[in-house]
Amino acid sequence: MGNITKIDETQNLLAKFWQRSELTAGKEFPALSDGLRFFPGTSEEVVVSSSPADGTALGKIRLASVADYSAMVETARSAFDFWKNVPAPRRGEIVRQIGDAFRKHKVELGALVSLEMGKIYQEGLGEVQEIIDVCDFAVGLSRQLYGLTMTSERPEHRLYEQWHPLGVVGIISAFNFPVAVWSWNAMIAAVCGNVSIWKPSEKTPLCAVACMNIVHEVFAANDLPAGIMTLAAGNAEVGKAMAADERVGLVSATGSTRMGRSVAQAVAARFGKSLLELGGNNAVILTPSANLDLALQAVTFAAVGTCGQRCTTTRRLIVHRSLIEEVERRLVDIYSQISKRIGHPLNPDTLVGPLIDSAAVEQMQAALRSVVEEGGQILFGGQKHESLGGNYVVPAIVRASNDMPTVQKETFAPILYLMPYDTLDEAIAYNNAVPQGLSSAVFTNDLRESERFLSASGSDCGIANVNIGTSGAEIGGAFGGEKETGGGRESGSDAWKAYMRRQTVTVNYGSTLTLAQGVKFE
Ligand code: NAD
């Protein structure tokens, strides 16, 4: 079968990442040589990473302990003393080479993402492309990092601001974007002059090791010290240690709101900085003037893509009452076509892969049971995919109302809640009436409607789109959301400022002391 050949090929390519030919499914990932100090992993805990697609054991990995992590911070701190003094454009040159290294490994890393996380191969490739894109963006940024110059109220004075790196940046990432989210943080942090330590999800450690091997090739070729980008592939205890660690200037944490709440409190207690990218509960508003073909295609991709496991997945579809029956009918038809394309993520015909694990399947079933108890009606799907077994599910469409407790929560699975509205104000109120505030979209050809949605009385989310779905952001914009999504912004625009400290400078180039606000002290 095509799938199996692909898996074999990927195993061979994986072996290349590890530079070891003995890596085969189920073998313990061998200890790395001393030169690769980013990955000591000496804890008692050995994790087998299995593909959610079919349970194949991809490799074993000995997790990093809190003590391993702590030693890495020391290595990282000495690397910082060196790295912060490298001119930013030179740091950008290293990141340019990292981007090229990922270009070289795009196909095999994309396949590994697909195998270990379960997203379809096209989306696996897309994730690696995000790394490449963010590297390019960071290279340009390395010649910018602008500070403003202000006019001073005092004669013969200059007033300006400059930006300095923070030091060690801790990166905690979620399973669903096992490589891209790290790169958003690590590449921007690096051109800003920081060093970074990555605590990936325990569910996708091999992707993290592969990335580290790729960047390590570049660091080694440039004779750079260990510790500029390191990996602490440990469990949540390592994440907690990072949050509480005064040596870590910024903790950038991506994951559930529950995790973010814990990290935010620990970091705030020591007056550190945190950047939080947490759960979403994203809605699309479908107005009467919308191009329905376009809208339904976009909604379907955003609702079932990555099997509903994106933070930006469309979870709520708010439809004008005049359209609701047509939309229900057409979506059920589209979903029944899609349900024939559920399967192994490396199979090119597949549109929907598996959920990450059996617990995620159970959570989806539990959410469906609750929403039905609350009065919701399942219009399509929701069941386990019996013939495929494992973690495969049929994406669900549910008629529900916005205030149902289950609709208010993020269930990390492909459930789309449909609800009617009568006025645009009501639709916008539904969009905003959830605890999360990540992504949102309106489909309309009426300028008044789109502008209202984008106005201060419109969507309260970090991302507001018109005539495109809620997922699939480009790296050039700042990414993140409000309320329980955590308020962080990553990736493009001026998100780099979160990785630096601002210093306001006043220089007196005269020979008299003039005080601000005209204060006299003579
Ligand atoms: P999770 O919260 O279970 O785990 C995320 C990471 O946090 C893992 O590395 C985990 O080990 C670590 N962790 C868990 N508890 C911790 C603690 N108390 N202190 C420090 N670290 C801790 O999330 P998940 O299941 O891997 O991912 C799914 C969630 O992530 C969803 O809620 C999704 O919306 C969210 N997510 C958000 C974004 C975004 O940009 N807003 C992007 C991707 C995923």
PDB file of N, CA, C and O in Angstrom, residues 435-473:
ATOM      1  N   PRO A 435     -16.007  32.769  26.304  1.00  0.00           N
ATOM      2  CA  PRO A 435     -14.859  33.232  27.103  1.00  0.00           C
ATOM      3  C   PRO A 435     -13.583  33.453  26.278  1.00  0.00           C
ATOM      4  O   PRO A 435     -12.697  34.174  26.695  1.00  0.00           O
ATOM      5  N   GLN A 436     -13.497  32.801  25.110  1.00  0.00           N
ATOM      6  CA  GLN A 436     -12.266  32.865  24.319  1.00  0.00           C
ATOM      7  C   GLN A 436     -12.376  33.994  23.280  1.00  0.00           C
ATOM      8  O   GLN A 436     -13.478  34.434  22.955  1.00  0.00           O
ATOM      9  N   GLY A 437     -11.229  34.421  22.726  1.00  0.00           N
ATOM     10  CA  GLY A 437     -11.269  35.530  21.751  1.00  0.00           C
ATOM     11  C   GLY A 437     -10.183  35.442  20.703  1.00  0.00           C
ATOM     12  O   GLY A 437      -9.471  36.412  20.457  1.00  0.00           O
ATOM     13  N   LEU A 438     -10.073  34.275  20.042  1.00  0.00           N
ATOM     14  CA  LEU A 438      -8.962  34.131  19.096  1.00  0.00           C
ATOM     15  C   LEU A 438      -9.325  34.607  17.682  1.00  0.00           C
ATOM     16  O   LEU A 438      -8.931  35.679  17.258  1.00  0.00           O
ATOM     17  N   SER A 439     -10.100  33.813  16.948  1.00  0.00           N
ATOM     18  CA  SER A 439     -10.322  34.153  15.539  1.00  0.00           C
ATOM     19  C   SER A 439     -11.818  34.255  15.230  1.00  0.00           C
ATOM     20  O   SER A 439     -12.654  33.653  15.922  1.00  0.00           O
ATOM     21  N   SER A 440     -12.133  35.012  14.158  1.00  0.00           N
ATOM     22  CA  SER A 440     -13.539  35.227  13.792  1.00  0.00           C
ATOM     23  C   SER A 440     -13.590  35.605  12.319  1.00  0.00           C
ATOM     24  O   SER A 440     -12.581  36.051  11.756  1.00  0.00           O
ATOM     25  N   ALA A 441     -14.750  35.409  11.705  1.00  0.00           N
ATOM     26  CA  ALA A 441     -14.876  35.784  10.294  1.00  0.00           C
ATOM     27  C   ALA A 441     -16.327  36.104   9.965  1.00  0.00           C
ATOM     28  O   ALA A 441     -17.248  35.577  10.595  1.00  0.00           O
ATOM     29  N   VAL A 442     -16.485  36.979   8.970  1.00  0.00           N
ATOM     30  CA  VAL A 442     -17.812  37.229   8.419  1.00  0.00           C
ATOM     31  C   VAL A 442     -17.742  36.987   6.914  1.00  0.00           C
ATOM     32  O   VAL A 442     -16.727  37.304   6.278  1.00  0.00           O
ATOM     33  N   PHE A 443     -18.793  36.384   6.373  1.00  0.00           N
ATOM     34  CA  PHE A 443     -18.912  36.250   4.920  1.00  0.00           C
ATOM     35  C   PHE A 443     -20.028  37.162   4.481  1.00  0.00           C
ATOM     36  O   PHE A 443     -21.189  36.979   4.861  1.00  0.00           O
ATOM     37  N   THR A 444     -19.669  38.170   3.696  1.00  0.00           N
ATOM     38  CA  THR A 444     -20.645  39.167   3.250  1.00  0.00           C
ATOM     39  C   THR A 444     -20.109  39.861   2.006  1.00  0.00           C
ATOM     40  O   THR A 444     -18.897  39.965   1.821  1.00  0.00           O
ATOM     41  N   ASN A 445     -21.028  40.342   1.168  1.00  0.00           N
ATOM     42  CA  ASN A 445     -20.610  41.215   0.077  1.00  0.00           C
ATOM     43  C   ASN A 445     -21.126  42.627   0.318  1.00  0.00           C
ATOM     44  O   ASN A 445     -21.127  43.454  -0.584  1.00  0.00           O
ATOM     45  N   ASP A 446     -21.545  42.880   1.539  1.00  0.00           N
ATOM     46  CA  ASP A 446     -22.093  44.185   1.906  1.00  0.00           C
ATOM     47  C   ASP A 446     -21.048  44.905   2.764  1.00  0.00           C
ATOM     48  O   ASP A 446     -20.745  44.486   3.879  1.00  0.00           O
ATOM     49  N   LEU A 447     -20.532  45.990   2.191  1.00  0.00           N
ATOM     50  CA  LEU A 447     -19.462  46.744   2.863  1.00  0.00           C
ATOM     51  C   LEU A 447     -19.874  47.209   4.261  1.00  0.00           C
ATOM     52  O   LEU A 447     -19.081  47.208   5.196  1.00  0.00           O
ATOM     53  N   ARG A 448     -21.164  47.574   4.387  1.00  0.00           N
ATOM     54  CA  ARG A 448     -21.610  48.069   5.705  1.00  0.00           C
ATOM     55  C   ARG A 448     -21.506  46.961   6.744  1.00  0.00           C
ATOM     56  O   ARG A 448     -21.163  47.184   7.888  1.00  0.00           O
ATOM     57  N   GLU A 449     -21.812  45.752   6.325  1.00  0.00           N
ATOM     58  CA  GLU A 449     -21.756  44.625   7.276  1.00  0.00           C
ATOM     59  C   GLU A 449     -20.305  44.297   7.655  1.00  0.00           C
ATOM     60  O   GLU A 449     -19.991  44.087   8.820  1.00  0.00           O
ATOM     61  N   SER A 450     -19.425  44.251   6.648  1.00  0.00           N
ATOM     62  CA  SER A 450     -18.041  43.880   6.979  1.00  0.00           C
ATOM     63  C   SER A 450     -17.405  44.962   7.848  1.00  0.00           C
ATOM     64  O   SER A 450     -16.686  44.664   8.812  1.00  0.00           O
ATOM     65  N   GLU A 451     -17.672  46.231   7.525  1.00  0.00           N
ATOM     66  CA  GLU A 451     -17.067  47.308   8.327  1.00  0.00           C
ATOM     67  C   GLU A 451     -17.615  47.310   9.757  1.00  0.00           C
ATOM     68  O   GLU A 451     -16.881  47.583  10.701  1.00  0.00           O
ATOM     69  N   ARG A 452     -18.885  46.982   9.889  1.00  0.00           N
ATOM     70  CA  ARG A 452     -19.453  46.925  11.243  1.00  0.00           C
ATOM     71  C   ARG A 452     -18.763  45.794  12.043  1.00  0.00           C
ATOM     72  O   ARG A 452     -18.424  45.948  13.207  1.00  0.00           O
ATOM     73  N   PHE A 453     -18.567  44.673  11.375  1.00  0.00           N
ATOM     74  CA  PHE A 453     -17.909  43.525  12.015  1.00  0.00           C
ATOM     75  C   PHE A 453     -16.476  43.881  12.443  1.00  0.00           C
ATOM     76  O   PHE A 453     -15.988  43.407  13.470  1.00  0.00           O
ATOM     77  N   LEU A 454     -15.827  44.758  11.646  1.00  0.00           N
ATOM     78  CA  LEU A 454     -14.428  45.117  11.937  1.00  0.00           C
ATOM     79  C   LEU A 454     -14.304  46.327  12.861  1.00  0.00           C
ATOM     80  O   LEU A 454     -13.212  46.676  13.287  1.00  0.00           O
ATOM     81  N   SER A 455     -15.448  46.986  13.163  1.00  0.00           N
ATOM     82  CA  SER A 455     -15.398  48.212  13.970  1.00  0.00           C
ATOM     83  C   SER A 455     -15.203  47.879  15.445  1.00  0.00           C
ATOM     84  O   SER A 455     -15.220  46.713  15.845  1.00  0.00           O
ATOM     85  N   ALA A 456     -15.067  48.914  16.259  1.00  0.00           N
ATOM     86  CA  ALA A 456     -14.895  48.717  17.703  1.00  0.00           C
ATOM     87  C   ALA A 456     -16.116  48.037  18.323  1.00  0.00           C
ATOM     88  O   ALA A 456     -16.033  47.443  19.395  1.00  0.00           O
ATOM     89  N   SER A 457     -17.267  48.139  17.654  1.00  0.00           N
ATOM     90  CA  SER A 457     -18.462  47.433  18.157  1.00  0.00           C
ATOM     91  C   SER A 457     -18.600  46.064  17.518  1.00  0.00           C
ATOM     92  O   SER A 457     -19.642  45.422  17.644  1.00  0.00           O
ATOM     93  N   GLY A 458     -17.591  45.646  16.788  1.00  0.00           N
ATOM     94  CA  GLY A 458     -17.666  44.371  16.075  1.00  0.00           C
ATOM     95  C   GLY A 458     -17.015  43.240  16.851  1.00  0.00           C
ATOM     96  O   GLY A 458     -17.151  43.144  18.076  1.00  0.00           O
ATOM     97  N   SER A 459     -16.303  42.387  16.115  1.00  0.00           N
ATOM     98  CA  SER A 459     -15.664  41.221  16.720  1.00  0.00           C
ATOM     99  C   SER A 459     -14.669  41.637  17.804  1.00  0.00           C
ATOM    100  O   SER A 459     -13.891  42.585  17.612  1.00  0.00           O
ATOM    101  N   ASP A 460     -14.671  40.905  18.903  1.00  0.00           N
ATOM    102  CA  ASP A 460     -13.721  41.227  19.988  1.00  0.00           C
ATOM    103  C   ASP A 460     -12.485  40.316  19.939  1.00  0.00           C
ATOM    104  O   ASP A 460     -11.754  40.207  20.914  1.00  0.00           O
ATOM    105  N   CYS A 461     -12.257  39.664  18.806  1.00  0.00           N
ATOM    106  CA  CYS A 461     -11.173  38.676  18.719  1.00  0.00           C
ATOM    107  C   CYS A 461      -9.867  39.303  18.245  1.00  0.00           C
ATOM    108  O   CYS A 461      -9.851  40.378  17.642  1.00  0.00           O
ATOM    109  N   GLY A 462      -8.780  38.580  18.448  1.00  0.00           N
ATOM    110  CA  GLY A 462      -7.470  39.030  17.958  1.00  0.00           C
ATOM    111  C   GLY A 462      -7.384  38.966  16.442  1.00  0.00           C
ATOM    112  O   GLY A 462      -6.585  39.673  15.831  1.00  0.00           O
ATOM    113  N   ILE A 463      -8.184  38.096  15.827  1.00  0.00           N
ATOM    114  CA  ILE A 463      -8.169  37.943  14.374  1.00  0.00           C
ATOM    115  C   ILE A 463      -9.600  38.114  13.871  1.00  0.00           C
ATOM    116  O   ILE A 463     -10.533  37.499  14.401  1.00  0.00           O
ATOM    117  N   ALA A 464      -9.788  38.980  12.876  1.00  0.00           N
ATOM    118  CA  ALA A 464     -11.126  39.206  12.299  1.00  0.00           C
ATOM    119  C   ALA A 464     -10.974  39.190  10.786  1.00  0.00           C
ATOM    120  O   ALA A 464     -10.257  40.017  10.224  1.00  0.00           O
ATOM    121  N   ASN A 465     -11.613  38.236  10.137  1.00  0.00           N
ATOM    122  CA  ASN A 465     -11.451  38.049   8.688  1.00  0.00           C
ATOM    123  C   ASN A 465     -12.746  38.336   7.944  1.00  0.00           C
ATOM    124  O   ASN A 465     -13.829  38.163   8.495  1.00  0.00           O
ATOM    125  N   VAL A 466     -12.599  38.736   6.693  1.00  0.00           N
ATOM    126  CA  VAL A 466     -13.766  38.937   5.832  1.00  0.00           C
ATOM    127  C   VAL A 466     -13.610  38.048   4.608  1.00  0.00           C
ATOM    128  O   VAL A 466     -12.590  38.105   3.906  1.00  0.00           O
ATOM    129  N   ASN A 467     -14.593  37.198   4.405  1.00  0.00           N
ATOM    130  CA  ASN A 467     -14.636  36.288   3.254  1.00  0.00           C
ATOM    131  C   ASN A 467     -13.470  35.302   3.189  1.00  0.00           C
ATOM    132  O   ASN A 467     -13.112  34.834   2.106  1.00  0.00           O
ATOM    133  N   ILE A 468     -12.842  35.046   4.319  1.00  0.00           N
ATOM    134  CA  ILE A 468     -11.978  33.868   4.462  1.00  0.00           C
ATOM    135  C   ILE A 468     -12.269  33.254   5.831  1.00  0.00           C
ATOM    136  O   ILE A 468     -12.795  33.933   6.718  1.00  0.00           O
ATOM    137  N   GLY A 469     -11.893  31.992   5.993  1.00  0.00           N
ATOM    138  CA  GLY A 469     -12.244  31.282   7.225  1.00  0.00           C
ATOM    139  C   GLY A 469     -11.430  31.756   8.422  1.00  0.00           C
ATOM    140  O   GLY A 469     -10.634  32.700   8.327  1.00  0.00           O
ATOM    141  N   THR A 470     -11.623  31.078   9.550  1.00  0.00           N
ATOM    142  CA  THR A 470     -10.967  31.516  10.786  1.00  0.00           C
ATOM    143  C   THR A 470      -9.546  30.967  10.923  1.00  0.00           C
ATOM    144  O   THR A 470      -8.768  31.464  11.730  1.00  0.00           O
ATOM    145  N   SER A 471      -9.217  29.916  10.152  1.00  0.00           N
ATOM    146  CA  SER A 471      -7.890  29.307  10.336  1.00  0.00           C
ATOM    147  C   SER A 471      -6.974  29.683   9.183  1.00  0.00           C
ATOM    148  O   SER A 471      -7.389  30.310   8.216  1.00  0.00           O
ATOM    149  N   GLY A 472      -5.695  29.274   9.316  1.00  0.00           N
ATOM    150  CA  GLY A 472      -4.758  29.452   8.204  1.00  0.00           C
ATOM    151  C   GLY A 472      -4.170  30.842   8.102  1.00  0.00           C
ATOM    152  O   GLY A 472      -4.087  31.418   7.011  1.00  0.00           O
ATOM    153  N   ALA A 473      -3.723  31.398   9.236  1.00  0.00           N
ATOM    154  CA  ALA A 473      -3.156  32.748   9.224  1.00  0.00           C
ATOM    155  C   ALA A 473      -1.788  32.773   8.532  1.00  0.00           C
ATOM    156  O   ALA A 473      -1.061  31.792   8.540  1.00  0.00           O
TER     157      ALA A 473
END
